[in-house]
C-alpha cells in the first residue's frame, strides 16, 4: 500500500500550552492497514508538510486519535477546524509486540506525547483483559492540563488497568504523584514483566537504565520506533 490519502478532521481539543488532541476520519484502506498499537504514520495539511504521529486509538476504527505538540510542521494542524481536509500516509512500523506480554505483567511507561501509543495499548488490552496479567501504566506529564482524556483513568481502572500519573510541575489542587516517571520506578512490579515505553529519546535511555537497576533487562523493554 502506498500513496497519500485525503482524510477529514472531526475534532480538535486544546490541552495545556502547546498540546492538543486531534481526531481524523480516515479512508477504509488506511483504517485496515492499522493493525497493532504503537504504529504511526505521517499526517499534515499537505504531503510536503506532514509530521510523524503515533495513533492514540486502537485498531478497528475508521477514526484515528492523536496527541500533537504545536511545533514544526505539526503547528499547522492546531489551526484546523472540524471538516478540514488533511493528507495521511499508510501506517508504518510493527507496533508493540503484544504477544510477548500475554499472560505476564505489562508495564506501560511514557512521558509527554509518548502517552499516545500507550493509550492505544491500554484500549486494546481492555478489550482482551483476560489475556494479560497485571497491567500498570505510569505516565509523566507537566501539569494536569497536559493529560489527554483525564476521564479515562477511572474508566480504565474499572477494567482492571492501573493508570498512574505523575506531574513534574503540578498546579494547585493536585494530590497525586509528583516528579518525573523515573522517580516512581520502585513502585512498579518487575518480576516476570515486560515494558512498553514511549517518549523522548533521552528520557527512554535514562528509563532503560533505571529499569535495568530494578532487574528488568533491556531485552524485555520495547519501543514502538
Coordinates of C-alpha atoms in Angstrom, one line a residue:
X1 CA 0.0 0.0 0.0
X2 CA 1.4 3.4 -0.9
X3 CA 0.5 7.0 -1.6
X4 CA -1.3 9.7 0.3
X5 CA -5.0 9.7 1.2
X6 CA -7.4 12.6 1.9
X7 CA -8.9 12.5 5.4
X8 CA -11.1 14.7 7.4
X9 CA -10.6 16.4 10.8
X10 CA -13.6 15.7 13.1
X11 CA -12.4 17.0 16.4
X12 CA -9.6 19.2 17.9
X13 CA -9.3 19.8 21.7
X14 CA -6.7 22.2 23.0
X15 CA -4.8 21.0 26.1
X16 CA -2.3 23.0 28.2
X17 CA 0.1 25.2 26.5
X18 CA 1.3 23.8 23.2
X19 CA -0.6 20.4 23.1
X20 CA -3.9 19.4 21.6
X21 CA -5.7 16.2 20.7
X22 CA -6.8 15.6 17.1
X23 CA -9.3 13.2 15.7
X24 CA -9.3 12.4 12.0
X25 CA -11.7 10.2 9.9
X26 CA -9.6 8.1 7.6
X27 CA -10.4 6.1 4.5
X28 CA -11.1 2.3 4.9
X29 CA -7.8 1.3 3.4
X30 CA -5.9 3.3 6.0
X31 CA -8.0 2.0 8.8
X32 CA -7.5 -1.6 7.7
X33 CA -3.7 -1.1 7.4
X34 CA -3.5 -0.1 11.1
X35 CA -3.3 -3.5 12.9
X36 CA -1.1 -3.0 16.0
X37 CA -1.0 -0.3 18.8
X38 CA 2.3 1.5 18.5
X39 CA 2.1 2.0 14.8
X40 CA 2.5 5.5 13.4
X41 CA 2.2 7.4 10.1
X42 CA 2.5 10.8 8.5
X43 CA -0.2 13.4 8.7
X44 CA -0.3 17.0 7.5
X45 CA -2.1 19.8 5.8
X46 CA -0.1 18.7 2.7
X47 CA 2.2 15.9 1.7
X48 CA 5.2 18.1 2.0
X49 CA 4.2 19.4 5.4
X50 CA 3.5 16.2 7.3
X51 CA 4.6 15.1 10.7
X52 CA 5.0 11.6 12.0
X53 CA 2.4 10.8 14.6
X54 CA 1.5 7.6 16.6
X55 CA -2.1 6.6 16.8
X56 CA -3.6 7.0 20.3
X57 CA -6.7 4.9 19.4
X58 CA -6.6 1.1 19.0
X59 CA -7.1 -0.6 15.6
X60 CA -10.6 -1.4 14.5
X61 CA -11.9 2.1 14.0
X62 CA -12.3 4.4 11.0
X63 CA -11.2 7.4 13.1
X64 CA -7.7 7.9 14.4
X65 CA -6.9 10.0 17.5
X66 CA -3.5 11.7 18.2
X67 CA -1.8 13.8 20.8
X68 CA 0.0 16.6 19.0
X69 CA 2.5 19.3 20.0
X70 CA 2.3 22.7 18.3
X71 CA 5.8 22.7 16.9
X72 CA 7.4 22.5 13.4
X73 CA 5.1 21.3 10.7
X74 CA 2.6 20.0 13.2
X75 CA 1.8 23.5 14.3
X76 CA -0.4 24.0 11.3
X77 CA -2.7 21.1 12.4
X78 CA -3.6 23.1 15.5
X79 CA -5.3 25.8 13.4
X80 CA -7.7 23.4 11.7
X81 CA -11.4 23.1 12.4
X82 CA -13.7 20.1 12.0
X83 CA -14.3 19.4 8.4
X84 CA -10.8 20.5 7.3
X85 CA -9.0 18.2 4.9
X86 CA -5.6 16.7 5.7
X87 CA -3.3 14.2 4.0
X88 CA -2.3 10.9 5.6
X89 CA 0.1 8.2 4.6
X90 CA -0.4 4.4 5.3
X91 CA 0.5 3.2 8.8
X92 CA 4.1 2.2 9.4
X93 CA 6.1 0.1 11.9
X94 CA 5.4 -3.2 13.6
X95 CA 3.9 -1.6 16.7
X96 CA 4.4 -3.0 20.2
X97 CA 4.8 -6.9 20.4
X98 CA 1.6 -7.6 22.3
X99 CA 2.1 -11.3 22.0
X100 CA 5.1 -11.3 24.3
X101 CA 3.1 -9.6 27.0
X102 CA 0.2 -12.1 27.1
X103 CA -0.1 -13.9 30.4
X104 CA 2.6 -11.6 32.0
X105 CA 2.8 -8.3 33.9
X106 CA 2.7 -5.5 31.4
X107 CA 4.3 -2.1 32.3
X108 CA 3.5 0.9 30.1
X109 CA 5.7 3.9 30.7
X110 CA 5.6 7.2 28.8
X111 CA 6.2 10.9 29.0
X112 CA 4.8 13.8 27.0
X113 CA 3.2 12.8 23.7
X114 CA 4.5 9.3 24.2
X115 CA 1.3 8.6 26.1
X116 CA -0.5 8.4 22.7
X117 CA 0.6 5.0 21.5
X118 CA 0.4 3.5 25.1
X119 CA -3.2 4.8 25.3
X120 CA -3.8 2.7 22.2
X121 CA -2.3 -0.3 24.0
X122 CA -4.5 0.3 27.1
X123 CA -7.6 0.4 24.9
X124 CA -6.6 -2.8 23.1
X125 CA -5.8 -4.6 26.3
X126 CA -9.1 -3.6 27.8
X127 CA -10.8 -5.5 25.0
X128 CA -8.8 -8.7 25.8
X129 CA -8.2 -8.2 29.5
X130 CA -8.2 -11.9 30.3
X131 CA -5.2 -12.4 28.0
X132 CA -2.9 -10.3 30.2
X133 CA -1.7 -10.3 33.8
X134 CA -1.3 -7.2 35.9
X135 CA -1.2 -4.0 33.8
X136 CA 0.4 -0.9 35.2
X137 CA 0.7 2.4 33.2
X138 CA 3.0 5.2 34.5
X139 CA 2.6 8.5 32.6
X140 CA 4.8 11.5 33.2
X141 CA 3.4 14.9 32.2
X142 CA 4.0 18.6 33.1
X143 CA 0.6 19.7 34.6
X144 CA -2.9 18.4 35.0
X145 CA -3.8 20.2 31.7
X146 CA -1.3 18.1 29.8
X147 CA -3.2 14.9 30.4
X148 CA -5.3 13.9 27.4
X149 CA -8.6 12.1 28.2
X150 CA -8.4 12.5 32.0
X151 CA -11.8 11.0 32.4
X152 CA -10.5 7.7 31.1
X153 CA -8.2 7.0 34.1
X154 CA -11.2 5.9 36.2
X155 CA -12.8 4.0 33.3
X156 CA -9.6 2.0 32.7
X157 CA -9.3 1.3 36.4
X158 CA -12.8 -0.3 36.2
X159 CA -11.3 -2.6 33.5
X160 CA -8.6 -3.7 35.9
X161 CA -5.9 -1.4 34.4
X162 CA -3.8 0.6 36.8
X163 CA -3.0 4.0 35.4
X164 CA -0.7 6.2 37.4
X165 CA 0.0 9.9 36.5
X166 CA 3.0 11.9 37.8
X167 CA 3.3 15.6 37.2
X168 CA 6.6 17.5 37.1
X169 CA 5.0 20.9 37.6
X170 CA 1.5 20.3 39.1
X171 CA -0.9 23.2 39.5
X172 CA -2.6 23.9 42.9
X173 CA -5.0 21.2 43.9
X174 CA -3.0 18.2 42.6
X175 CA -2.8 15.4 45.2
X176 CA -1.3 12.7 43.1
X177 CA 2.3 11.7 42.2
X178 CA 4.9 14.4 41.6
X179 CA 8.1 14.3 39.6
X180 CA 9.4 12.5 36.5
X181 CA 8.4 8.9 35.9
X182 CA 12.0 7.8 36.9
X183 CA 11.1 8.8 40.5
X184 CA 8.5 6.2 40.7
X185 CA 10.1 3.1 39.1
X186 CA 10.5 1.5 42.5
X187 CA 6.7 1.2 42.7
X188 CA 6.5 -1.0 39.6
X189 CA 6.2 -4.8 39.7
X190 CA 9.1 -6.0 37.5
X191 CA 9.0 -9.8 38.2
X192 CA 8.1 -11.6 35.0
X193 CA 7.2 -8.2 33.5
X194 CA 7.7 -6.7 30.1
X195 CA 7.7 -3.0 29.5
X196 CA 6.4 -0.9 26.6
X197 CA 7.9 2.6 26.6
X198 CA 7.5 5.8 24.6
X199 CA 8.7 9.3 24.8
X200 CA 11.8 11.5 24.0
X201 CA 14.9 9.6 23.2
X202 CA 17.0 11.0 26.1
X203 CA 14.2 10.0 28.5
X204 CA 14.0 6.5 27.1
X205 CA 17.7 5.9 27.5
X206 CA 17.6 7.0 31.2
X207 CA 14.4 5.0 31.7
X208 CA 16.1 1.9 30.3
X209 CA 19.0 2.3 32.8
X210 CA 16.6 2.8 35.7
X211 CA 14.6 -0.3 34.8
X212 CA 17.8 -2.4 34.5
X213 CA 18.7 -1.4 38.0
X214 CA 15.3 -2.7 39.1
X215 CA 16.1 -6.0 37.4
X216 CA 14.3 -5.6 34.2
X217 CA 16.8 -6.3 31.4
X218 CA 16.9 -4.5 28.1
X219 CA 15.5 -7.4 26.1
X220 CA 12.2 -7.1 28.0
X221 CA 11.8 -3.4 27.3
X222 CA 10.2 -2.5 24.0
X223 CA 9.8 0.7 22.0
X224 CA 7.4 1.2 19.0
X225 CA 10.0 3.0 16.9

